[in-house]
Each structure stands twice: as C-alpha cells, then as structure tokens.
mmCIF file of C-alpha atoms in Angstrom:
data_model
loop_
_atom_site.group_PDB
_atom_site.id
_atom_site.type_symbol
_atom_site.label_atom_id
_atom_site.label_comp_id
_atom_site.label_asym_id
_atom_site.label_seq_id
_atom_site.Cartn_x
_atom_site.Cartn_y
_atom_site.Cartn_z
ATOM 1 C CA MET A 1 3.792 8.105 -50.666
ATOM 2 C CA PHE A 2 0.334 7.523 -48.739
ATOM 3 C CA GLY A 3 1.218 3.532 -48.438
ATOM 4 C CA LEU A 4 4.081 4.595 -46.326
ATOM 5 C CA MET A 5 1.885 6.950 -44.161
ATOM 6 C CA LYS A 6 -0.720 4.573 -43.297
ATOM 7 C CA THR A 7 2.269 1.589 -42.472
ATOM 8 C CA THR A 8 3.697 4.729 -39.996
ATOM 9 C CA LEU A 9 0.538 5.427 -38.572
ATOM 10 C CA ALA A 10 -0.444 1.814 -38.225
ATOM 11 C CA LEU A 11 2.904 1.210 -36.040
ATOM 12 C CA LEU A 12 2.360 4.081 -34.025
ATOM 13 C CA PHE A 13 -1.244 3.310 -33.324
ATOM 14 C CA ALA A 14 0.126 -0.471 -32.342
ATOM 15 C CA ALA A 15 2.625 0.857 -30.283
ATOM 16 C CA ALA A 16 0.260 3.186 -28.207
ATOM 17 C CA ALA A 17 -2.198 0.533 -27.368
ATOM 18 C CA LEU A 18 0.799 -2.127 -26.573
ATOM 19 C CA VAL A 19 1.991 0.696 -23.943
ATOM 20 C CA ALA A 20 -1.290 1.846 -22.843
ATOM 21 C CA ALA A 21 -2.050 -2.168 -22.078
ATOM 22 C CA ALA A 22 1.245 -2.479 -20.020
ATOM 23 C CA PRO A 23 0.709 -3.526 -16.208
ATOM 24 C CA VAL A 24 1.220 -0.749 -13.752
ATOM 25 C CA PRO A 25 3.495 -2.171 -11.386
ATOM 26 C CA SER A 26 2.472 -1.815 -7.124
ATOM 27 C CA ALA A 27 4.431 0.938 -5.411
ATOM 28 C CA HIS A 28 3.698 -0.890 -2.606
ATOM 29 C CA ALA A 29 4.941 -4.498 -3.565
ATOM 30 C CA ALA A 30 8.427 -2.414 -4.165
ATOM 31 C CA GLY A 31 8.937 -1.092 -0.943
ATOM 32 C CA HIS A 32 7.428 2.390 -1.664
ATOM 33 C CA GLY A 33 5.101 4.642 0.542
ATOM 34 C CA SER A 34 2.132 3.954 -1.611
ATOM 35 C CA ALA A 35 0.131 1.347 -2.877
ATOM 36 C CA VAL A 36 -2.453 0.580 -5.576
ATOM 37 C CA SER A 37 -5.612 -1.156 -3.977
ATOM 38 C CA GLU A 38 -8.068 -3.701 -6.053
ATOM 39 C CA TYR A 39 -10.701 -1.034 -5.471
ATOM 40 C CA GLY A 40 -8.480 2.055 -7.390
ATOM 41 C CA TRP A 41 -5.476 4.199 -6.945
ATOM 42 C CA GLN A 42 -4.684 5.199 -3.114
ATOM 43 C CA ALA A 43 -2.318 7.399 -1.404
ATOM 44 C CA LEU A 44 -0.856 4.828 1.619
ATOM 45 C CA ILE A 45 1.153 5.580 3.989
ATOM 46 C CA SER A 46 4.075 2.799 4.382
ATOM 47 C CA THR A 47 4.657 0.180 6.692
ATOM 48 C CA ARG A 48 7.398 1.972 8.603
ATOM 49 C CA GLN A 49 4.996 4.680 9.051
ATOM 50 C CA ALA A 50 2.416 2.560 10.273
ATOM 51 C CA ILE A 51 4.693 0.795 12.413
ATOM 52 C CA SER A 52 6.209 4.302 14.316
ATOM 53 C CA ILE A 53 2.433 5.387 14.796
ATOM 54 C CA ALA A 54 1.499 2.068 16.947
ATOM 55 C CA LEU A 55 4.567 2.561 18.759
ATOM 56 C CA ARG A 56 3.957 6.419 19.374
ATOM 57 C CA ALA A 57 0.799 5.309 20.820
ATOM 58 C CA ASN A 58 2.244 2.431 22.883
ATOM 59 C CA PRO A 59 5.376 3.524 25.127
ATOM 60 C CA GLY A 60 7.570 0.542 26.096
ATOM 61 C CA ALA A 61 6.026 -1.710 23.625
ATOM 62 C CA GLU A 62 8.101 -3.625 21.118
ATOM 63 C CA TYR A 63 7.590 -4.157 17.479
ATOM 64 C CA ARG A 64 6.704 -7.865 16.500
ATOM 65 C CA ASP A 65 5.243 -8.191 13.138
ATOM 66 C CA ALA A 66 3.373 -5.852 10.562
ATOM 67 C CA TRP A 67 1.030 -6.651 7.841
ATOM 68 C CA LEU A 68 -1.361 -4.497 5.161
ATOM 69 C CA VAL A 69 -5.072 -5.790 5.173
ATOM 70 C CA ASP A 70 -6.382 -4.319 2.127
ATOM 71 C CA GLY A 71 -10.270 -4.084 1.484
ATOM 72 C CA SER A 72 -12.842 -1.206 0.717
ATOM 73 C CA ARG A 73 -11.171 0.587 4.068
ATOM 74 C CA PRO A 74 -7.412 -0.542 3.627
ATOM 75 C CA TYR A 75 -5.548 -0.855 7.283
ATOM 76 C CA TYR A 76 -1.990 -2.008 8.937
ATOM 77 C CA VAL A 77 -2.414 -4.471 11.717
ATOM 78 C CA VAL A 78 0.973 -3.989 14.082
ATOM 79 C CA ARG A 79 1.106 -6.772 16.034
ATOM 80 C CA LEU A 80 3.391 -5.341 19.633
ATOM 81 C CA MET A 81 4.805 -6.938 22.841
ATOM 82 C CA ARG A 82 4.556 -5.240 26.079
ATOM 83 C CA ASP A 83 4.677 -6.580 29.801
ATOM 84 C CA GLY A 84 4.878 -9.957 28.151
ATOM 85 C CA ARG A 85 1.926 -9.679 26.346
ATOM 86 C CA ARG A 86 1.297 -9.600 22.395
ATOM 87 C CA PHE A 87 -1.403 -7.069 21.265
ATOM 88 C CA ASP A 88 -2.068 -6.141 17.552
ATOM 89 C CA VAL A 89 -2.677 -2.227 16.752
ATOM 90 C CA GLN A 90 -4.814 -1.088 13.804
ATOM 91 C CA VAL A 91 -3.830 1.683 12.019
ATOM 92 C CA ASP A 92 -6.037 2.931 9.013
ATOM 93 C CA ALA A 93 -3.447 3.307 5.732
ATOM 94 C CA GLU A 94 -4.691 5.935 4.339
ATOM 95 C CA THR A 95 -4.910 8.481 7.181
ATOM 96 C CA GLY A 96 -2.599 6.806 9.396
ATOM 97 C CA ARG A 97 -5.277 7.201 12.828
ATOM 98 C CA ILE A 98 -5.462 4.281 15.257
ATOM 99 C CA LEU A 99 -8.492 2.421 14.568
ATOM 100 C CA ARG A 100 -8.166 -0.097 17.016
#
C-alpha cells in the first residue's frame, strides 16, 4: 500500500515539474495585444494600436511599416509617408505615448 502511494506521489511530482518547466509562448508572437519582453512580463499595446496612434498624430500620412524595438523600454517604430517624404514615429509600447 505504501509502495503504491510512494510511486503515485513520485509520478505527480515529476508531472508537476514538467508542467512548471514548459515554455510560455509569447502572446505578441501569436498576434495578440501583449508581449513578453526579455526583461519580464509587460503588457504592451498591439502593433495595430501603435499604428493607429501614429496616424492620428499625423493627419494625412499613410502607413508603410511598423516594428517593435525591444529593450529596457520597448517602443514601436511606425514608418509613415506624407507629401512624398518618409518619416518614422516612435510610440512607447507600454503607454502608447509618442516619443518622437
């Protein structure tokens, strides 16, 4: 009886260790609105939100490209065009504030 309990407990502990060691996928990589930074869990705005913020701040501009720059303070670079000129807008990935 005690031998069976020991085996059952050992299997439960092994299963718990495997579950705890499993990697957690990045929500941002799956196209969702938040991401995991190499510096820890951070709720980030989505790329779509960053684009919208940049376009609202620059009426008449057209969207060209956007990407996340991850670091101690992650931000999006949103590339826009207006009047034949290309320019980049930096949007704070945590607050949605325009940085530059």
